[in-house]
Each structure stands twice: as structure tokens, then as C-alpha cells.
Amino acid sequence: MDLADCYKKVRQRTDAICEPLQTEDYVVQPVVDVSPPKWHIGHTTWFFETFILKPYFAEYQEFDPNYNYVFNSYYETVGNRVIRTDRGNLSRPTVIDVKRYRKYVDDAMYNFLACGNISPDVEELLVLGFNHEEQHQELLLTDIKYILGNNPLFPAYDHHYVSPKAQHSDGGFIRINEGIYEVGFKGEGFAFDNELNRHKVYLNEFEISPNLVTNAEYLEFINAGGYHDFRHWHAAGWDWVNTNQVQAPMYWHNMDGQWHNYTYQGLQTLHLHDVVTHISYYEAYAYASWKGLRLPTEFEWEVAAPQFSWGLRWEWTESAYLPYPGFAKAPGAIGEYNGKFMVGQKVLRGASEVTSPDHSRITYRNFFQPELRWQFTGIRLAK
Amino acid sequence: MDLADCYKKVRQRTDAICEPLQTEDYVVQPVVDVSPPKWHIGHTTWFFETFILKPYFAEYQEFDPNYNYVFNSYYETVGNRVIRTDRGNLSRPTVIDVKRYRKYVDDAMYNFLACGNISPDVEELLVLGFNHEEQHQELLLTDIKYILGNNPLFPAYDHHYVSPKAQHSDGGFIRINEGIYEVGFKGEGFAFDNELNRHKVYLNEFEISPNLVTNAEYLEFINAGGYHDFRHWHAAGWDWVNTNQVQAPMYWHNMDGQWHNYTYQGLQTLHLHDVVTHISYYEAYAYASWKGLRLPTEFEWEVAAPQFSWGLRWEWTESAYLPYPGFAKAPGAIGEYNGKFMVGQKVLRGASEVTSPDHSRITYRNFFQPELRWQFTGIRLAK
Amino acid sequence: MDLADCYKKVRQRTDAICEPLQTEDYVVQPVVDVSPPKWHIGHTTWFFETFILKPYFAEYQEFDPNYNYVFNSYYETVGNRVIRTDRGNLSRPTVIDVKRYRKYVDDAMYNFLACGNISPDVEELLVLGFNHEEQHQELLLTDIKYILGNNPLFPAYDHHYVSPKAQHSDGGFIRINEGIYEVGFKGEGFAFDNELNRHKVYLNEFEISPNLVTNAEYLEFINAGGYHDFRHWHAAGWDWVNTNQVQAPMYWHNMDGQWHNYTYQGLQTLHLHDVVTHISYYEAYAYASWKGLRLPTEFEWEVAAPQFSWGLRWEWTESAYLPYPGFAKAPGAIGEYNGKFMVGQKVLRGASEVTSPDHSRITYRNFFQPELRWQFTGIRLAK
Amino acid sequence: MDLADCYKKVRQRTDAICEPLQTEDYVVQPVVDVSPPKWHIGHTTWFFETFILKPYFAEYQEFDPNYNYVFNSYYETVGNRVIRTDRGNLSRPTVIDVKRYRKYVDDAMYNFLACGNISPDVEELLVLGFNHEEQHQELLLTDIKYILGNNPLFPAYDHHYVSPKAQHSDGGFIRINEGIYEVGFKGEGFAFDNELNRHKVYLNEFEISPNLVTNAEYLEFINAGGYHDFRHWHAAGWDWVNTNQVQAPMYWHNMDGQWHNYTYQGLQTLHLHDVVTHISYYEAYAYASWKGLRLPTEFEWEVAAPQFSWGLRWEWTESAYLPYPGFAKAPGAIGEYNGKFMVGQKVLRGASEVTSPDHSRITYRNFFQPELRWQFTGIRLAK
């Protein structure tokens, strides 16, 4: 597939995700970690305008200089950003304006790409832009779920949405021998800077489950009083549980004694055989501790992953998000991409049911603060 | 004008106010004191549904029971309210849904009013509903100004909006003699419970300005360092200035040394001869103190008002918002209307350029917390 | 009594109040409204050093220039003050150092007063200093109660402390006729600037109780669910109750179904016949509302006070703390004394069992934020 | 040395540390991470009472059951703890009371230890108690520095305190080859559970400095605008710098253009050749980033440490505080010791000038949140 086709495909998928939305759904920001869908579609557009069109396409005319201010995210190099908590206050530019901006940039991009003569540097930026947009596609889907799932009317996103089912293995834990292993990305194709370089690690013998924890299993933890027993929790997790009065995964509602769950189809009774999701690292850790087990490290996960089915849930690991040996930031704004978040976050491995197709890799390192739950997170046990 | 005509007129004016809005403008809530326009048009509709149609119109079918939860405001008697800070998180019901709700209730109201046979009790509730909606019309206009005026694109609400000009009197301060005066509402027509009962007060001799303070006059205070000299401020006001880094009235922007002002027409250079507005009580007090003068009490204002022109600005008074002698709350939810706010707020007298026509009275008592500025507030001096 | 004797008497009473304290009790500040006792004894000393000795006693050598920074309170004119919330962090100057400072200033004051030749201006400042110290004596006693009463060991301040008993009148409510009355201070002797000037007010007919509300009466309100029924509360009061989970007056503890009360004698079973105390304005208002009555205004109180016994409790009034007609601030730091607090506070009238002797007046205006409870506040009903 | 002698030695060292304190210094808690010295001496006493005397010494009579509540720290198993932020509010028990408690427990311990017949389990708990008290000795010294160093009078702790000088190596960076290394504790003697087990790790080739960064070197970073350039900082670090207006290490004061430094001797001009201290992980990382270098991981540090001089500063590493392979919590309250903090913290290696003698080990893992600065932290660079 040539670059223009790739561009078209990734851009159209973003449009398709937004298709079921009402105009109003594009605007709100119920919590700081969720961005308004309007912002996502503006920001991914801004990325191509800022890093491709403006520096490399001589004939390009900027759409509107104010948009740099509105749709910049964390790239401090490029200009003043809209304070993140303020994004949900902006009724303008309207959705129509943002779509006009999107079309304007797309048209320019098609012209630019039609010129041919794309240098390897620019191609690298383009591929980064595609991957960046794919990341925002997943954020769009989880942010939309948050926006609709926290509305008292519990509107469905897609009445025909089908959650993929996990493959269940009846085999026991997978055992991996002690020894030196190689982890990290190497080879052709795209990878983020945080996956580089491929390097050796020494692992002790360990065992890892071929299956993710299910709702039924997690319910046992709840029913056993797991949220009320400090012994299973980190000190910070225990504070989090008590401050926020957490009693169950996000989107679970106990209505008259029956557990329900908000899904893309709306509010439903809880499906016990589905794999549990929307839990924080603190909950994943506490569940593992209650079972007398633990979470795998990211390297254990990477080494064992070829032996189990993965891709439904972002799986919390015990590993902190830290640089690999030899990690180096790219110069300029692009270099702000990953390295600046390498403190205080946990690594998640795998992918989720809403990760964009072809966006998964066994070396992929996702990362979030330990209390966040709005992604499709899950639990795999190790010992 | 009969009741149905009155109903129609007040409801249509709300629609007219919203006419220049984009869908997105209906949704956001940039600060807790501002409500999304969508909420105002739902809430004023909910008022008629809840207090007229449901109790008094036997054939009425509730539009949607969830809407009571969404559009209730502070009426704790009637059901769980949406926490005020959450209003801006709600993308649903959509604007179209809310307008459908509005039309549904309007149709039912016209049917109800066409029946004739409106009891005096119901008529009283209707008139309260009209006045309630007129209050929300003013809030709509000031909330819209806040939403647009805090957007980095500074969109205009109405390019042809004309600010009314203040009548300037060259006469000096008006002198009022010491003695007993009557204040408060008495007579025919509508008044809020907080204006009752008419009662005697004793006033010392005082003088009051026939004019409101202008931008030019207020600018002298700024240029004299008024925001940096604690002696003019209440302790609470001084904390407010410093915590919020206040340096000028709301909507003033100093751009390259030139003062600008966001108005309904967009960003403009400051008109020096206009009367100052969007200042807090703390600022009004500090300005008066800097001039060696003071603000009038609400009773001084009421007694002197027939001798000057008023109605452009809500004029901060020195008076706290307290019950009049013999004040009694109505029973039930309607009784929550005013009395529960009678602590910690200041009285404003007059009306503003965006007060609904026929909604002003010389006995009208408006009230806000001393730090609030998003209404068209102003300053009249006394001594 | 001459000025030196007055000085000695007031200064010795402060020492006597502190006599039962351990060194550690002088240091802590459990909440922002409570000051460490060490600070009170330093601050009252600083007052005489700053306003008498330094300007008027030529031979005086300042004790330590750092102390101005440490013991200044809200007098912004005089220098940088220690941020109020930081007072409890200061282990130095030690109690011994502060007492040395106190003795040093006292010795200088005796020398100064022995010179004779005190000008009327200085005498006025001296009398202000005596009254200022008497105010701090009451604060010392209530702050000490807070410090010891919030310690898990519940130490007694004075095992032999005897609470004065209220005089109970069996007569019904006292009726006062409509008409013009004079209120405010006039005459010989000391008064604060906020009591001036004596002026006329017009009162409607009202009735006022000769008795304060008792613990037994207040308990009925609690048992009737008063803290759980929003109808009795201001909106701000209802928020306060829920945010702080308030269920009873300060210092009440329900232990195994039996109400206890921390007093200067330590923890005791609740005395039902004592007059209730340590309640906020919000609670006083809610109690009155539940009884179908109201609180008096400060002018009603002042006019009726000669007909009932008062002085045990600071009685919350319905009046906001506002300037009297003709109120004018003194120039300089002394002028910061009262006027800067005239927003957002309620007036309390009377005095309490820990008010300094001879510090009470029928025109005295005490004032606090409506949520504060650590003073000996109480309730008198009106209608 | 027998156990009784060990006990005596460790307990006397705590007393010696407190010797220069005034009573008031024992009481205050200026920030949540600092505990009042009184609490440290009570808490270390409570440890021996709770874990040794009560379970193992039959004739022991508890000193005061309330003290369990007051001096418990994070041991949720043992009873309700005093909320950490409240410790500075407690004037009682007094310092004399706490010393009486300390003597009571010491006497009982000497009797207990004189019995002989100490089981290996109890001996293990005793040694844990000694190490626990040594940790609190270091906290005492750093908390005292904070209490005195944040007092506007800047009192000295010890006028004769001598800071140890760092040994300076003129050699360049030490190079360590790629390969498998063993890390973690193994062998005789005491170690905390978090140092176990000794295990293999694979390290890439790296280089590490033999020297700590000096004040002079750090000043270059400041003078180069390091605190104002977001590119050197983590996103969380940049927020921390801006929220707290951080401009220099803790205890540095720029007075009239000259840098000063609060030390145990009081305020002094900054010694440029001393090694920098009291910096956060964020600052250590930013400094390294500005130099184009990085911090070592804890395993790099442990492997290289035999080749350089260490022990003056707790050296921030790039490693997050995580469990070693096979880490298992001890059952019961003792098991709460370390594992519950294994999220969100960074590892520091080495020891500091105020670490208790004989308390250092090459395998020792200290850990703090990345923003904390009140310990004697420092920077060693790697590449």
C-alpha cells in the first residue's frame, strides 16, 4: 500500500469511529484524562499540518493560526498549549469547523503525497503520524465510552457492537526457564522509540497464566471483601480505594442486587464469562495478591507471549515505565513523544479490543498512571 | 394579555436569545456558576412540567422521567438533582432532544391554558414561572457571554449588538434627608417573596450619585495601583485578588498596552465613556474606598432611585442579603426559591442591559456572592 | 485604677490563663482558626511594643527585629506577617524566649508608664491594647479548649473548672413594640470603632425569648433528624453539614449510645440542662427554622437585652456584620482592626463564660464566619 | 556485643540525637512527610513494646493503651493509626511523658533481655527493631533539619557540626562490561526483605562517575536556566517545578545575589565544593539530561559501587522501587514493612552523612517519591 493509501485508510477509520456521535458528544470532557472527540480529530489533523505540511510542503497555507493553540497537546516546543483541563470548555471551533479543517489538511496532504519524492525523513514522520492517529483512535473509543457511560441516560454507542470473546485455554500455567532473553524491538517496520533497543535481560524461572481473569473470578474477590481488606493493597492503592469509594470495576453498577455493566451497547447485565476490564493497576495488584500470585513483569510477558493468546486487554504488568538501555530522545518536538512520561507510570502489554488493527506488537509498551481505568485494561497472573 | 399570550411571549424570547448559538455552545460549562444554555432551556421547561402540568393537568403524560433528574436545579424537595459541577459533562439529551421536550411541554401548556378555568393558585404559579424564565433569560445571556468570551477565538454573539448608553447627569450627588421610609413591595402585580413585606426603615441623611462609574473612572483606580494596595480591600477581597491574580474587570485584556474588552460584538478596544461592568463586590467596595466614598445600602438605593436613572447595571450595595421582617417561605419546593440563599451574599439593586423587559422593579432584590463578576454589575457611589 | 495598674492587671490575667499549660500546649495549631498559645502571648506583647514603645518611648530598644515578622497578625501596614496557617510550624522562639520577650516589654512599659505625661492619644492606644489583650484572652481559652479537646487523650485544662449556670426565666417571650430605637455606643469609656456611631433604627414589633436553648432542647432537634433534613438549612449550611459530616455540636461524642461532651474538666457525660454551645450559625439557624421561629437581628437583641439575662454565650444573630452609618476607619495600621472583616460574617451579641471580666457591653459586636464553632456560641430564639 | 548491649547502644544514640532540641522542637510537623521528633521517639519505643514485650514477655504491663493509637505508624494490622497529617497537632503526651514511656519500655526490655533464652524468632525481631530505630534516627536528623531550617530564625542544631568531605577522584568514568551480574543480599547479618533474594541480572556495558555532583556544578545548571527549560524535565517534574516555583535545591536562599545554604550550623554562604544535596529525583534527572548523561539504575550502581567511594548522599537511581524475583511479604504487621510502598517510588542507593553507623550496605534499597527533597540526596551520573 502506498503512503497516500495508508494515509487515507487511517484517516477514514477515525471518521468511521465518530460516525455514531451526536454533535454534542464531540464537545464534553467529563474528566481530565478524557479529551473531547472534537479535540482528537483536530489534534490528529494538527499533527500532519505541523510536522509535515508546514515544514515540507512549500505551497501550503496554514488553515488558521489559532488552531495551533487549540489542538496542540503536550508538545511544549511548538507553542502554548490549551491547558488540558480546559479542553471541555471550548464550544468553538465547532465540529463543522474542525471537519472543514480536517478536509483542508487532507486535501493538502493528498496533493503533497501525489508529488511523490517523499524523503525517508518525511516518510518516517508520516508513519509516526499514522501510528499517532491510531493511538488516538483507541483513545477516541475509550473517551466516547466514558462520555456516554457517565451520562445518566446511558446511551448506546452502537447497538450492534460485539465484544470479541477470549480464547480459553484449559492448560495450566506456562513455565519459562531461567536464562538470558532478548526483548525490545528490532527489524523492519514501525516501532516507537520506547521499544528500542533490543537488548538482553536475565529472567528467573517463572510461570504465567494462558488466560485473562474473568468477571466471575473478579466477582469472587469482591464478594470475599477484597475492597475492604488493606492487606491486599499498596498503601497508595488503599488510599485510592478509600478516597474514591471504589467498590467494583469502572462501569459496573449494582442495581437491586444484580450487577450491570455499561458497554458500547448500553447498560447490560454483567456477563460473567467475559474477561474483566476497566480496572486500575491497584486493583490488578490487589486481586493477584488476594490469589497469592502476582502480575508478570513486562519482560516475562514479552518472552512468554508467543505461547498464549493476547490482544483483548491491556494487561497491567508489575514493571514501571522506564527507558531501555541506550534509549535516546529524538531532537525537537517529536522527541517529547514518550520519554517525558517515564516516571510514575506502569507498563501495560498486549493490546485491547479497541486497539486499531495492525497497531499491535509483542514489543509494544503502553503506559498509564496506576489509578486509571478508562482503557480496556485486564489481568493476567504469574507466579 | 391573557395567560397563554404571556406564556408564548416569554417562551419565544428564550428561543430568540438562543438563536445565534451553534449546537456546541449549548453544551459547555466553563465554570461552576455558568450553566450550559441547553440546561437553561430544559430547566425552564421542567419548571412548567413539574409545577403546573404534572399536578394540575390530569391528562398530561410526563415526557421522560429521567429529565427530572437532569433538569432539576436546586429544588431538593423534588428529587435528586444533577450535581451542579457536572452539568457541562452531559452531551445527552441533545439540543434537538431538549427542543423536542420544550415543544412537547409547550403544546401541553397551550392545551392546558386553553381549557380556561385557571385557579388563582395556578395563576400565581404561572406568573412565578414567567418570572423564573425571565431570570433564566438574563442568565442565558450572561452565561453565553462567558462561554464565548472565554474561548480563545473570541467569537461574537451578535455583530449588531448595541450597548445602551447611560444617561449622564451633570448634577452633583442627590441628598436624602434623615427619617423613616417605607421599603419593600406592596400592591398589585408580581413580586418575589424576598421583596415582601413592605416595611419601615430609618435612614440617616445620605447622598448618592446620579451616575454610574465609567470605564475611564475605573481605569484611574487601576492606574493608581488600586489592585496592589491592600488598604482599599476587605481581607477576603484582598485574598481573592491575590489568589486569582485579578488586575482588571472581567473581559478586559491588555494587549500591547491597549485595553480591550470582550463584548457581544467580539473583542473591541475599551470604550472609556461606557459605564464599567463585570466587577465583583470586592472591586466595587475597593473602588469606593479609594475614592473616599462608599456603596449605598439597598434601602438608601430604593429610597433614592426615583431621582436617578437606573437599569443598565446591577448595582452592588453594601447590604447583605437577609430576610425582611415577617419573611416567610412558601411551603414545599417553591419555598426553596429564595430563602435558602440568605447567608453570605450581597444585594444588588437595579437591573442590567440584559434584564428581560418588564422584569425590573424598584423593590427587586438581586443577590450574588461577593466575588462573582459574570453578571452586568456596576458601581454607584454614596456618602 | 491608674494606667500602670490596668496594664498589670490585664497582663497578669493572660499569664494566669496559661498557667495550667504544658510547654507543648503552647506550640500546636490544629486548625487554621486556632492560634498557638505561644503566638497569642507574643502577639499581645508585640502590640504594645509596636504601637506604644517604638513610636512613643524614645529610650526603647527593640527586643528582636525578627519578632515583628513572627508576631504580627493581620496588620498588613506594619510588615510581612507570618502566613496564618504556618503559625503551628514554629518551634522557635521557644516559650521561654517568648516569656522573656514579654517580661522585657512589660518592664519597658512600666518604665514608660511611670514617666507620667501620657498624652490622650497614647492613652487611647493603651486602652485599645488592653481591650485587644482581653479579646486574645478569650481566644486563648477557646484555642486551648480546641487543642486539648481534639487530643485523643482528652486532657483536662482545669479539673476544678465550674461552668456558670444560666438563669432560667419561666416567663414567656418578651414583646417589644414597633418604633424607632437607638443603637450603638455613645458615652464615656472604651468602645471599638465598629460600635460607633449611636444611631436610630426602626424595628417592627417582635418577641424574643428570655432563655438560651439548652442541650436537652437541642438534642430533640438531633433526635428528630434535624441534621438530615435539608429544609431547615441554608444551601451553604446544607453543604457544610454534608461535606463535614456534622451530626452534633462540636465536642459532643456519642459513645455507645451515650452523649458525652469535652469540657475544661475533660470528657464528661452531657449535662442536659446546660445551655447548648459550640454550634455554628448554620446550626443555630436550622434549629430556629425547625422550631418555626427565627434568630433575632442584632438591633432587636440590643433593644431587648435589658429585659433578659445574657453573657454566657455569644448569641448568633441574623444580622450580617456591616458598618454602622458614618463608620470610618482610623488611619494607619490601627484602622485595619475591624472594617476589613465587614463582609461574609455574622454578628454575635452578648458575651460568653470565658469573656474577660469588664469586657462586655450591650453594644458590643462580635463577628465570625457562619461555620465557626470553637467559640462559646449559643442560640436565643425570636419571632 | 550481646543483644542487651546492642539495644542500649541503639537507644542511646536516639537520645543523643535529640539532646540539642528544645521541648518545642519535639512537637511540630511543618509538612506531612516530616514527623515531630516526639513521635519518632514514641514510635520506636512502641515498636519494641508491641512486637517484643506484649507478645513475648509475660510479665509485661502495657504502659498506656492510648499510646498504641498515638504512636502506631503505618501498621494497619495493629490498630487505628493517627492520621499522618495530624501528628503535629498533638501537644500530649508531652515530651516528658514520652520519655517516661521510653524509660518504662527500656527497663522492661533490659529485664526481658536479662532473662536470656531469646528464641531465634525474637532475636530476628529485635534486630529488625534495631534497624527500624536506626532508620528513624536518620529521619529524626532530617526532620529536625527541616523543622529548624524552615523557621524564620534559622536556629542552628549544632554549631560544631562538621559536614564530611567527599573524596574526589580525578579518574574518569568507570567502565563496566556487559554481562550477567548478581545483585541483592545474601549471607549472614541483617537485611530488609526488599533486598532479598540475591539474583542474576543482565547489564549492558555502561560507565559511571566516581564522583558526586558538586554545588558548583549544579549552580552551572541553575545559571544556564535549567529550571526554566522544559526539555530537561519529565512532564511530572515540569509540573512540580512550576506548581512549587522551585528554583534551587531545598535550603538554598539567594540573599542579595549571594547563595546561602541552611545547614546544621545555621545559615551559611554556599560551599561550592561540597556535593549537592536536598534535590528531588526530578532535579537529579533534569541535571543529568542537561549534561547529556543519565542516572544509573540501581543494579548498575550496586555492581559498580566497589569501585567508587559512597555513603555521603542517597543517590537517586533511574530504577523504580519494585519487588525482587521471589519477594514475599512476612505474615502479619511486620509484613507491611516494605512491600506496600512498591509503587510510584524511586530507589536511592548508598547512604548519607546522617545515616546511622553500621546501617549501610551495598545492597540497601532506600526509596522515596520523586519529589521529596528533605533527605540528604545527591547525584551520580552514568552513561
Short mmCIF file of C-alpha atoms in Angstrom, two decimals, chain C residues 67-296:
data_model
loop_
_atom_site.label_atom_id
_atom_site.label_comp_id
_atom_site.label_asym_id
_atom_site.label_seq_id
_atom_site.Cartn_x
_atom_site.Cartn_y
_atom_site.Cartn_z
CA TYR C 67 9.74 39.12 66.28
CA ASN C 68 7.81 41.69 64.29
CA TYR C 69 7.65 39.15 61.49
CA VAL C 70 6.64 36.30 63.78
CA PHE C 71 4.05 38.01 65.96
CA ASN C 72 2.35 40.41 63.59
CA SER C 73 -1.16 39.24 62.81
CA TYR C 74 -3.26 40.85 60.18
CA TYR C 75 -1.71 44.27 60.23
CA GLU C 76 -0.54 44.48 56.64
CA THR C 77 0.69 48.01 57.15
CA VAL C 78 3.34 47.06 59.67
CA GLY C 79 5.33 44.44 57.81
CA ASN C 80 5.22 40.98 56.38
CA ARG C 81 3.11 38.76 58.52
CA VAL C 82 3.64 35.05 59.15
CA ILE C 83 1.13 33.28 56.96
CA ARG C 84 -1.58 32.30 59.38
CA THR C 85 -1.53 28.61 58.51
CA ASP C 86 2.18 28.46 59.31
CA ARG C 87 2.00 29.55 62.90
CA GLY C 88 1.83 25.99 64.19
CA ASN C 89 5.08 25.07 62.45
CA LEU C 90 7.24 27.36 64.51
CA SER C 91 9.08 25.72 67.38
CA ARG C 92 11.16 28.86 67.88
CA PRO C 93 11.08 31.32 69.54
CA THR C 94 10.58 28.94 72.45
CA VAL C 95 8.05 29.53 75.21
CA ILE C 96 10.86 30.68 77.47
CA ASP C 97 12.03 33.13 74.79
CA VAL C 98 8.52 34.47 74.37
CA LYS C 99 8.12 34.90 78.10
CA ARG C 100 11.47 36.70 78.17
CA TYR C 101 10.18 38.97 75.42
CA ARG C 102 7.01 39.51 77.39
CA LYS C 103 8.92 40.44 80.52
CA TYR C 104 11.23 42.74 78.57
CA VAL C 105 8.31 44.64 77.10
CA ASP C 106 6.46 44.70 80.41
CA ASP C 107 9.48 46.19 82.14
CA ALA C 108 9.77 48.84 79.45
CA MET C 109 6.06 49.56 79.68
CA TYR C 110 6.25 50.04 83.44
CA ASN C 111 9.14 52.46 82.94
CA PHE C 112 7.24 54.25 80.26
CA LEU C 113 4.05 54.48 82.30
CA ALA C 114 5.98 55.61 85.35
CA CYS C 115 7.19 58.65 83.41
CA GLY C 116 3.70 60.04 83.61
CA ASN C 117 2.87 62.53 80.94
CA ILE C 118 0.83 60.13 78.85
CA SER C 119 -0.89 62.05 76.08
CA PRO C 120 -4.56 61.40 75.35
CA ASP C 121 -3.62 59.78 72.03
CA VAL C 122 -1.33 57.32 73.77
CA GLU C 123 -3.87 56.66 76.47
CA GLU C 124 -6.36 55.80 73.78
CA LEU C 125 -3.89 53.35 72.25
CA LEU C 126 -3.21 51.86 75.67
CA VAL C 127 -6.88 51.26 76.29
CA LEU C 128 -7.16 49.73 72.83
CA GLY C 129 -4.23 47.49 73.77
CA PHE C 130 -5.96 46.39 76.97
CA ASN C 131 -9.11 45.55 75.09
CA HIS C 132 -7.11 43.83 72.38
CA GLU C 133 -5.42 41.66 75.00
CA GLU C 134 -8.77 40.87 76.61
CA GLN C 135 -10.01 39.67 73.24
CA HIS C 136 -6.97 37.43 72.97
CA GLN C 137 -7.60 36.12 76.48
CA GLU C 138 -10.92 34.76 75.28
CA LEU C 139 -9.27 33.36 72.15
CA LEU C 140 -6.59 31.77 74.31
CA LEU C 141 -9.23 29.99 76.36
CA THR C 142 -11.13 28.75 73.31
CA ASP C 143 -7.98 27.82 71.43
CA ILE C 144 -6.70 25.88 74.43
CA LYS C 145 -10.04 24.08 74.62
CA TYR C 146 -9.69 23.17 70.96
CA ILE C 147 -6.11 21.96 71.34
CA LEU C 148 -6.85 19.77 74.36
CA GLY C 149 -10.33 18.75 73.23
CA ASN C 150 -9.04 17.41 69.93
CA ASN C 151 -6.27 15.39 71.53
CA PRO C 152 -7.06 11.67 71.73
CA LEU C 153 -6.10 11.69 75.42
CA PHE C 154 -8.75 14.36 76.22
CA PRO C 155 -6.65 16.04 78.91
CA ALA C 156 -8.42 18.41 81.31
CA TYR C 157 -7.48 22.07 81.39
CA ASP C 158 -8.70 22.57 84.94
CA HIS C 159 -10.26 19.78 86.96
CA HIS C 160 -11.98 22.34 89.15
CA TYR C 161 -13.44 24.46 86.41
CA VAL C 162 -17.07 25.32 87.11
CA SER C 163 -19.34 26.27 84.25
CA PRO C 164 -21.64 29.10 85.27
CA LYS C 165 -25.31 28.17 85.21
CA ALA C 166 -27.81 30.06 83.11
CA GLN C 167 -30.59 31.89 84.92
CA HIS C 168 -33.84 30.39 83.70
CA SER C 169 -36.91 32.56 83.31
CA ASP C 170 -40.28 30.85 83.29
CA GLY C 171 -41.88 33.88 81.70
CA GLY C 172 -42.74 33.63 78.04
CA PHE C 173 -41.27 35.56 75.15
CA ILE C 174 -40.61 39.27 75.72
CA ARG C 175 -42.60 41.52 73.41
CA ILE C 176 -41.08 44.74 72.04
CA ASN C 177 -43.22 47.32 70.32
CA GLU C 178 -42.74 48.70 66.86
CA GLY C 179 -40.93 52.00 66.66
CA ILE C 180 -37.71 53.96 66.45
CA TYR C 181 -34.88 52.88 68.74
CA GLU C 182 -31.33 53.98 69.23
CA VAL C 183 -28.49 51.51 68.95
CA GLY C 184 -24.73 51.71 69.04
CA PHE C 185 -22.26 53.08 71.51
CA LYS C 186 -22.29 56.54 72.95
CA GLY C 187 -20.72 57.95 76.05
CA GLU C 188 -17.65 57.56 78.23
CA GLY C 189 -15.38 54.58 78.23
CA PHE C 190 -13.96 52.33 75.61
CA ALA C 191 -15.75 51.01 72.57
CA PHE C 192 -14.50 49.53 69.33
CA ASP C 193 -14.91 51.56 66.16
CA ASN C 194 -17.49 49.09 64.86
CA GLU C 195 -19.94 50.04 67.67
CA LEU C 196 -19.97 53.67 66.61
CA ASN C 197 -21.96 55.72 65.96
CA ARG C 198 -25.09 55.58 68.02
CA HIS C 199 -27.93 55.88 65.52
CA LYS C 200 -31.64 55.38 65.06
CA VAL C 201 -33.21 52.22 63.64
CA TYR C 202 -36.82 51.34 63.01
CA LEU C 203 -37.93 47.99 64.42
CA ASN C 204 -41.15 46.13 63.75
CA GLU C 205 -42.86 44.53 66.67
CA PHE C 206 -41.08 41.35 67.72
CA GLU C 207 -40.80 38.84 70.51
CA ILE C 208 -37.64 37.35 71.95
CA SER C 209 -37.00 34.52 74.37
CA PRO C 210 -35.64 35.32 77.82
CA ASN C 211 -33.72 32.00 77.75
CA LEU C 212 -30.98 30.36 75.75
CA VAL C 213 -31.60 26.99 74.12
CA THR C 214 -30.45 24.07 76.28
CA ASN C 215 -28.67 20.84 75.43
CA ALA C 216 -31.90 18.96 76.09
CA GLU C 217 -33.78 21.13 73.62
CA TYR C 218 -31.06 20.84 71.02
CA LEU C 219 -30.99 17.07 71.44
CA GLU C 220 -34.64 16.98 70.38
CA PHE C 221 -33.59 18.59 67.11
CA ILE C 222 -30.90 15.95 66.62
CA ASN C 223 -33.25 13.11 67.51
CA ALA C 224 -35.89 14.48 65.16
CA GLY C 225 -33.38 14.11 62.32
CA GLY C 226 -32.57 17.79 62.09
CA TYR C 227 -29.14 17.17 60.58
CA HIS C 228 -30.68 15.07 57.81
CA ASP C 229 -33.48 17.35 56.62
CA PHE C 230 -32.35 19.95 54.09
CA ARG C 231 -35.50 22.03 54.59
CA HIS C 232 -34.18 23.60 57.77
CA TRP C 233 -30.84 24.65 56.35
CA HIS C 234 -29.42 27.33 54.16
CA ALA C 235 -27.99 25.92 50.93
CA ALA C 236 -24.49 26.80 52.19
CA GLY C 237 -25.27 25.25 55.57
CA TRP C 238 -26.51 22.06 53.99
CA ASP C 239 -23.27 21.78 52.02
CA TRP C 240 -21.33 22.39 55.21
CA VAL C 241 -23.21 19.66 57.08
CA ASN C 242 -22.64 17.13 54.33
CA THR C 243 -19.06 17.99 53.48
CA ASN C 244 -18.03 17.83 57.12
CA GLN C 245 -20.41 15.08 58.18
CA VAL C 246 -21.66 17.22 61.03
CA GLN C 247 -24.00 15.38 63.38
CA ALA C 248 -23.87 17.30 66.66
CA PRO C 249 -22.28 20.35 68.27
CA MET C 250 -18.50 20.46 68.44
CA TYR C 251 -17.06 18.45 71.37
CA TRP C 252 -20.08 16.13 71.54
CA HIS C 253 -19.19 12.44 71.27
CA ASN C 254 -21.70 9.64 71.13
CA MET C 255 -20.03 6.77 72.94
CA ASP C 256 -22.01 3.55 73.00
CA GLY C 257 -25.27 5.46 72.71
CA GLN C 258 -24.49 7.93 75.47
CA TRP C 259 -23.70 11.55 74.62
CA HIS C 260 -20.52 12.92 76.10
CA ASN C 261 -19.06 16.37 75.98
CA TYR C 262 -15.49 17.57 76.22
CA THR C 263 -15.24 20.41 78.76
CA TYR C 264 -12.40 22.14 80.56
CA GLN C 265 -12.72 19.33 83.10
CA GLY C 266 -12.18 16.65 80.45
CA LEU C 267 -14.68 14.31 78.86
CA GLN C 268 -17.99 14.16 80.72
CA THR C 269 -21.49 12.88 80.18
CA LEU C 270 -23.61 15.57 78.59
CA HIS C 271 -25.39 17.87 81.03
CA LEU C 272 -28.86 18.21 79.59
CA HIS C 273 -29.81 21.36 81.46
CA ASP C 274 -26.79 23.36 80.39
CA VAL C 275 -27.26 25.81 77.57
CA VAL C 276 -26.07 24.45 74.26
CA THR C 277 -22.77 25.76 72.90
CA HIS C 278 -20.16 25.33 70.16
CA ILE C 279 -22.69 25.44 67.36
CA SER C 280 -22.29 27.26 64.06
CA TYR C 281 -24.62 29.93 62.73
CA TYR C 282 -25.86 27.35 60.26
CA GLU C 283 -26.91 25.11 63.13
CA ALA C 284 -28.46 27.99 65.08
CA TYR C 285 -30.48 28.95 62.02
CA ALA C 286 -31.53 25.37 61.29
CA TYR C 287 -32.60 24.84 64.89
CA ALA C 288 -34.70 28.01 64.83
CA SER C 289 -36.21 27.04 61.49
CA TRP C 290 -37.11 23.60 62.81
CA LYS C 291 -38.86 25.29 65.75
CA GLY C 292 -40.79 27.52 63.36
CA LEU C 293 -39.01 30.53 64.82
CA ARG C 294 -36.01 32.64 63.90
CA LEU C 295 -32.89 34.30 65.30
CA PRO C 296 -33.11 37.94 66.38
#
